[in-house]
XYZ file of C-alpha atoms in Angstrom:
149
model
C 0.135 0.142 -0.075
C 2.578 2.388 0.513
C 3.111 4.613 -2.687
C -0.302 3.780 -3.556
C -2.936 6.406 -3.760
C -5.565 5.877 -1.139
C -8.898 7.712 -0.902
C -11.427 7.790 2.107
C -14.858 7.123 1.002
C -15.566 10.783 0.659
C -12.451 11.552 -1.525
C -13.482 8.644 -3.252
C -16.894 9.583 -3.786
C -15.895 13.086 -4.951
C -12.813 11.614 -7.492
C -15.659 9.387 -9.057
C -18.348 12.153 -9.319
C -21.070 9.947 -7.293
C -21.840 10.624 -3.826
C -20.961 8.612 -0.725
C -24.400 6.508 -0.506
C -23.523 5.491 -3.855
C -20.336 3.998 -2.913
C -21.943 2.216 0.001
C -24.810 1.199 -2.024
C -22.110 -0.506 -4.565
C -20.545 -1.715 -1.749
C -23.514 -3.326 -0.151
C -24.071 -5.098 -3.721
C -20.988 -6.502 -4.086
C -19.479 -4.642 -6.832
C -16.962 -2.383 -4.738
C -15.069 -3.444 -2.092
C -12.535 -1.369 0.546
C -8.636 -2.102 -0.219
C -8.391 -2.050 3.321
C -9.631 -0.612 6.771
C -8.191 1.558 9.121
C -7.674 0.497 12.976
C -10.965 3.074 13.571
C -13.186 0.959 11.009
C -12.837 3.698 8.445
C -12.395 2.401 4.899
C -9.278 2.981 2.590
C -10.046 2.964 -1.160
C -6.770 2.317 -3.747
C -6.887 3.871 -7.122
C -8.395 0.068 -8.588
C -11.728 1.176 -6.662
C -11.580 4.356 -8.110
C -11.117 3.187 -12.074
C -14.053 0.553 -10.765
C -15.964 2.947 -9.736
C -15.986 5.023 -12.684
C -16.107 1.973 -14.722
C -19.470 1.452 -12.914
C -20.528 5.174 -13.634
C -19.914 4.935 -17.220
C -21.400 1.701 -18.054
C -24.472 3.014 -16.044
C -24.461 6.091 -18.392
C -24.257 3.274 -21.614
C -27.770 1.723 -20.334
C -25.896 -1.360 -17.943
C -27.660 -2.647 -15.441
C -25.910 -3.173 -12.028
C -25.878 -7.087 -12.886
C -25.241 -6.513 -16.151
C -22.004 -4.331 -14.957
C -20.867 -6.824 -12.425
C -20.950 -9.292 -15.291
C -18.655 -6.850 -17.358
C -16.034 -6.520 -14.546
C -15.645 -10.072 -14.303
C -14.792 -10.181 -18.000
C -11.942 -7.467 -17.293
C -9.236 -9.703 -18.020
C -7.499 -8.719 -21.195
C -7.934 -11.627 -24.006
C -9.586 -12.279 -27.179
C -12.043 -14.788 -25.761
C -13.192 -12.145 -22.885
C -13.458 -9.110 -25.448
C -15.622 -11.110 -27.765
C -18.038 -11.906 -24.617
C -17.762 -8.160 -23.723
C -18.626 -7.302 -27.625
C -21.590 -9.739 -27.302
C -22.882 -7.806 -24.391
C -22.595 -4.627 -25.454
C -24.588 -5.657 -28.883
C -26.725 -7.322 -26.730
C -27.710 -3.943 -25.104
C -27.729 -2.023 -28.409
C -30.797 -4.525 -29.644
C -32.194 -3.531 -26.353
C -31.667 0.197 -26.359
C -32.918 -0.003 -30.657
C -36.170 -1.953 -29.160
C -36.440 1.021 -26.412
C -36.067 3.626 -29.207
C -38.995 1.953 -31.310
C -41.193 1.469 -28.614
C -40.378 5.693 -27.909
C -41.295 6.331 -31.410
C -44.538 4.367 -31.161
C -45.407 6.435 -27.940
C -44.745 9.859 -29.958
C -46.722 9.022 -32.636
C -49.771 7.892 -30.456
C -49.475 10.777 -28.121
C -49.132 12.993 -31.302
C -51.963 11.569 -32.838
C -54.211 12.053 -29.502
C -52.874 15.722 -28.692
C -53.977 16.675 -32.298
C -57.526 15.057 -31.837
C -57.636 16.863 -28.721
C -57.098 20.262 -30.458
C -59.804 19.419 -33.227
C -62.725 18.109 -30.685
C -66.236 18.083 -31.894
C -67.454 17.165 -28.409
C -67.204 20.297 -25.940
C -67.164 18.198 -22.598
C -65.398 15.644 -24.222
C -61.563 14.866 -23.770
C -60.630 12.605 -27.029
C -57.641 11.538 -24.764
C -59.412 10.199 -22.203
C -61.975 8.697 -23.892
C -59.655 6.827 -26.829
C -57.521 5.333 -23.096
C -60.966 4.550 -21.925
C -62.421 2.713 -24.811
C -59.327 1.596 -26.807
C -57.118 1.111 -23.670
C -53.969 1.719 -26.369
C -52.803 -1.290 -24.337
C -49.855 -2.707 -25.470
C -49.790 -6.374 -27.445
C -46.894 -7.399 -24.987
C -44.919 -6.073 -22.520
C -42.587 -2.984 -23.725
C -39.543 -4.336 -22.451
C -39.485 -7.909 -21.396
C -37.571 -8.752 -18.291
C -34.239 -10.443 -18.681
C -34.774 -14.037 -16.863
């Protein structure tokens, strides 16, 4: 540990642009572990902890769940096989994002149509949006974003 930069939980959180509660949460989830503890019980983190925390934050911005991120962290070894696995996971995430975009475009189109119908309503005491939702249900045929097993 000598010569290596260490961080308290507060300094680590600040360096990674997260709050202390986030660091503690990632610890509880098993994504992050303190490098050591002082005699006083305070957590001590190393530079690898900072890299890991920044990786988690960046992966979350790409839409990866904590479970997926933990899986990616397990694939950090530098080999072609591991890289192929990471690429496959990123490709899966890309497909998931495309499905979400497709669904959001459908929602946008539907809402635009409803707003347009509302603006040109012919019955004064009737809201076409409420009426459409009540009568048509506008229910999706299947779950928009299926849960992963």
